[in-house]
Coordinates of C-alpha atoms and ligand atoms in Angstrom, one line a residue:
X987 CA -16.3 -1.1 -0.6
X988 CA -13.2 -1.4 1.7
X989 CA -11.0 1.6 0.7
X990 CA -6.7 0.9 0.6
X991 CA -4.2 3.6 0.8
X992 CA -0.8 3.1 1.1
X993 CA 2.0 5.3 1.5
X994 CA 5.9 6.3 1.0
X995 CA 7.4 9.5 0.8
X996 CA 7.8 10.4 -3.2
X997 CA 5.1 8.1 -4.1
X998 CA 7.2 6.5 -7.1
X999 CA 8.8 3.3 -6.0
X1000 CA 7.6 1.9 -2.5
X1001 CA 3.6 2.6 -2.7
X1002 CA 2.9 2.3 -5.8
X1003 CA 4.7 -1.1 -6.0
X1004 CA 2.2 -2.3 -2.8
X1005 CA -0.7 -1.1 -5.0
X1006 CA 0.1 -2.8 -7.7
X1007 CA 1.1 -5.9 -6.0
X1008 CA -2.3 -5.7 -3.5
X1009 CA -4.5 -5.4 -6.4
X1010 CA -3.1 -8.3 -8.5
X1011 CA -3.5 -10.5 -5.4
X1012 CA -7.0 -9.1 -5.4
X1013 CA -7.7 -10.1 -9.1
X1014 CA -6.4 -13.3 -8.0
X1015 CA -8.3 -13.8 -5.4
X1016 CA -11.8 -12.2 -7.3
X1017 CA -12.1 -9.6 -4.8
X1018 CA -11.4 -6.6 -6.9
X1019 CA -15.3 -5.2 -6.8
X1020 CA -15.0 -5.1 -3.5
X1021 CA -11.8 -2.8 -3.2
X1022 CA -10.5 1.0 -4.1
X1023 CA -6.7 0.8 -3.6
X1024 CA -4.6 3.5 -4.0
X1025 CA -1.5 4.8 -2.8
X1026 CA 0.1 8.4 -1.9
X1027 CA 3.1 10.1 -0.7
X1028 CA 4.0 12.5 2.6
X1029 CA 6.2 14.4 0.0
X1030 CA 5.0 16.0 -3.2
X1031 CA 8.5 16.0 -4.7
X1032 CA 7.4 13.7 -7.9
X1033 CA 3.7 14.9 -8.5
X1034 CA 1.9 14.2 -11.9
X1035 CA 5.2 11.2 -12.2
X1036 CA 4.7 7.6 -13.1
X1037 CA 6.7 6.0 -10.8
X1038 CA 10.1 5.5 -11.1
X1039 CA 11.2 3.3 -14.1
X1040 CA 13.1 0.8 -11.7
X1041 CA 9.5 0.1 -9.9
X1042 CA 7.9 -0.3 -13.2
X1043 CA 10.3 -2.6 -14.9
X1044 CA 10.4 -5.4 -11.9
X1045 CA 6.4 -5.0 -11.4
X1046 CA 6.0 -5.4 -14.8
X1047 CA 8.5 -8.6 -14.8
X1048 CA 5.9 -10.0 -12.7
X1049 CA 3.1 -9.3 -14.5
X1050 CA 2.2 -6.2 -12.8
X1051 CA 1.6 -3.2 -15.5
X1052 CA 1.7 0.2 -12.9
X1053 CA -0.5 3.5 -13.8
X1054 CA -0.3 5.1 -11.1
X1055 CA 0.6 9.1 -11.4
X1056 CA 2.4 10.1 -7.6
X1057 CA 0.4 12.6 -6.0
X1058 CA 1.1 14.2 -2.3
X1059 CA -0.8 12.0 0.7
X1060 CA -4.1 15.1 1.6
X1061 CA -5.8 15.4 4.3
X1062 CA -9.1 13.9 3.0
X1063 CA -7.8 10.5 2.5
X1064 CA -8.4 10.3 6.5
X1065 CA -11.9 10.4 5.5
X1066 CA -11.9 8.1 2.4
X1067 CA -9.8 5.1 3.2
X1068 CA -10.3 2.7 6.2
X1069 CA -6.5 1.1 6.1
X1070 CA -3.8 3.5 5.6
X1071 CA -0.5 1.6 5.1
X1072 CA 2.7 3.4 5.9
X1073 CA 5.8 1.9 4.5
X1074 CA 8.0 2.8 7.0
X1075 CA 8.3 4.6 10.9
X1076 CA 8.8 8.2 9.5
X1077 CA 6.2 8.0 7.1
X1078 CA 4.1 6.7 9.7
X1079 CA 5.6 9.5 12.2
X1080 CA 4.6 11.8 9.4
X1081 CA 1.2 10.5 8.9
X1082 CA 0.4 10.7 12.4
X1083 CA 1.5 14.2 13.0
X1084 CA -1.1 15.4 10.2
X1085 CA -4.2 14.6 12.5
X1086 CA -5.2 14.7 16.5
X1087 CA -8.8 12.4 15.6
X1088 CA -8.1 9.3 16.6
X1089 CA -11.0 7.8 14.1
X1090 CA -8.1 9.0 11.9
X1091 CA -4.7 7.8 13.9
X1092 CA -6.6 4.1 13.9
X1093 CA -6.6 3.5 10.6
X1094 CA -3.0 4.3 10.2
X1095 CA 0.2 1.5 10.4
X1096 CA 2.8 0.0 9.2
X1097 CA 2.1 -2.3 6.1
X1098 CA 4.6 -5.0 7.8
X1099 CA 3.1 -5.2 10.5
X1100 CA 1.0 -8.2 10.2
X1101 CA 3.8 -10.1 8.5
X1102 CA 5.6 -13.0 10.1
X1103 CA 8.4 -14.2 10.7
X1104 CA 9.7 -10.6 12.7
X1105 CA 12.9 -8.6 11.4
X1106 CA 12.1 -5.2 10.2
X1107 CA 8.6 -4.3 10.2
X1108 CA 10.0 -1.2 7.6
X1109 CA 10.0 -1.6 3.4
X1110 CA 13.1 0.2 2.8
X1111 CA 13.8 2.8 0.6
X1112 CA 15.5 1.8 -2.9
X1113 CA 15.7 4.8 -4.2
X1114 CA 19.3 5.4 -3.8
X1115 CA 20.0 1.4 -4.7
X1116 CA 20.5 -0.7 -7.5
X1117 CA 17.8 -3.0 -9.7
X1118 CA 18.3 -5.3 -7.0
X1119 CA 16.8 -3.4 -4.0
X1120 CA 13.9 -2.8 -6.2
X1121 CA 13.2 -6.6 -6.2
X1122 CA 13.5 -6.7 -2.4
X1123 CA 10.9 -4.5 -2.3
X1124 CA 9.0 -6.3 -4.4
X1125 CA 9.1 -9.2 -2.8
X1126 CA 8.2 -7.7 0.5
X1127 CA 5.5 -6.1 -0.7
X1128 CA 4.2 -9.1 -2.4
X1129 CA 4.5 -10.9 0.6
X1130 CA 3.3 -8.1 3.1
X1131 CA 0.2 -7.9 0.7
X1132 CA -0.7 -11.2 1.5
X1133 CA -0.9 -10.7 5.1
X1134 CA -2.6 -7.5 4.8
X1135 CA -5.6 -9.1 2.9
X1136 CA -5.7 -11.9 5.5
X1137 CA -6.2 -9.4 8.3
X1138 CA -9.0 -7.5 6.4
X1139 CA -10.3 -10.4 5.6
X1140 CA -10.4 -11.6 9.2
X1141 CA -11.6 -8.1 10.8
X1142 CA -15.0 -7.3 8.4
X1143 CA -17.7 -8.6 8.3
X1144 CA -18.7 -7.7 4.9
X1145 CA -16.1 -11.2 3.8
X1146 CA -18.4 -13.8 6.5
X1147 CA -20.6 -15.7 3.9
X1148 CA -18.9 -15.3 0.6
X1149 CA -16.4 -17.2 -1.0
X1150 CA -14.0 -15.5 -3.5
X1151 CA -16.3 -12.5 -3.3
X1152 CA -19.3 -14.2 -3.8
X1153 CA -22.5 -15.3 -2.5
X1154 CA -22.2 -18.9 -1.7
Ligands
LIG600 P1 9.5 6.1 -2.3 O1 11.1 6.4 -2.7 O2 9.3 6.9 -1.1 O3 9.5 4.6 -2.1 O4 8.7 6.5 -3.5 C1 11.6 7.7 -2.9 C2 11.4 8.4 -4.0 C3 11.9 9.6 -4.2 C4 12.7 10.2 -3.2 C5 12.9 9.5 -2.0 C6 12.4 8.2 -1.9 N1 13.3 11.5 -3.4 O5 14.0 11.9 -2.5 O6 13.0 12.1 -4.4

């Protein structure tokens, strides 16, 4: 299993809308066995919460129905998940001030970073915005999802010899 987390600050709009936009590209892609995704935030502000009804409506415009309920990014989840994806720099900052191991400070970065294309390697934060931001995000994430599972794709092993999950 190759374990996913990623990660925004309330855990409503930004992180769960990567989650749900990783795992339909897994689905697509037949590769769901093979994954636990999840996703977290640095803040606790919106524990126990669906996310926000903004992230819910455009995922679900695209086919994406979201479950998730936010919960606070712990300490453990160093342990548990081999790519921890921070949405933006002070999430990462925040991340990266919650551990000294360096087992633990490799697996964190910045989902955008394996993007291309350059620009902002940051998924902003709608919050504050309009319906429209939330589709930027959307569309970022979508795209920044795509990347992502190329890379991990690339970097294990585990992938070499299957196709679509697979034994060939
Ligand atoms: P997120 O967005 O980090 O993408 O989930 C936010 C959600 C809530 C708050 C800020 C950002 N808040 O301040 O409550």
């Amino acid at each position: 299993m190759i374990n996913v987390l990623f990660v925004c600050l309330g855990n409503i709009c930004r992180s769960p809308a990567a989650e749900g936009a990783f795992k339909k590209l897994l689905e697509k892609e037949q590769l769901e066995d093979h994954f636990f995704v999840d996703s977290a935030g640095t803040a606790g502000y919106h524990d126990g919460e669906l996310a926000d009804p903004r992230t819910r409506k455009v995922a679900s415009d695209r086919g994406i129905s979201l479950s998730h309920i936010s919960r606070k990014f712990n300490i453990s989840d160093f342990e548990k998940f081999d790519y921890i994806l921070a949405m933006d720099n002070a999430n990462l900052r925040e991340l990266k001030q919650l551990t000294k191991k360096n087992e633990h400070l490799k697996k964190v970065t910045l989902f955008r970073l394996l993007e291309e294309g350059g620009g902002t390697l940051e998924v902003p934060d709608p919050y504050y915005y309009d319906i429209s931001y939330f589709e930027k995000v959307q569309d970022i994430v979508e795209s920044a999802s795509l990347a992502l599972l190329e890379s991990i794709k690339l970097e294990n092993q585990f992938f070499k010899g299957k196709k679509n999950g697979k034994e060939n």
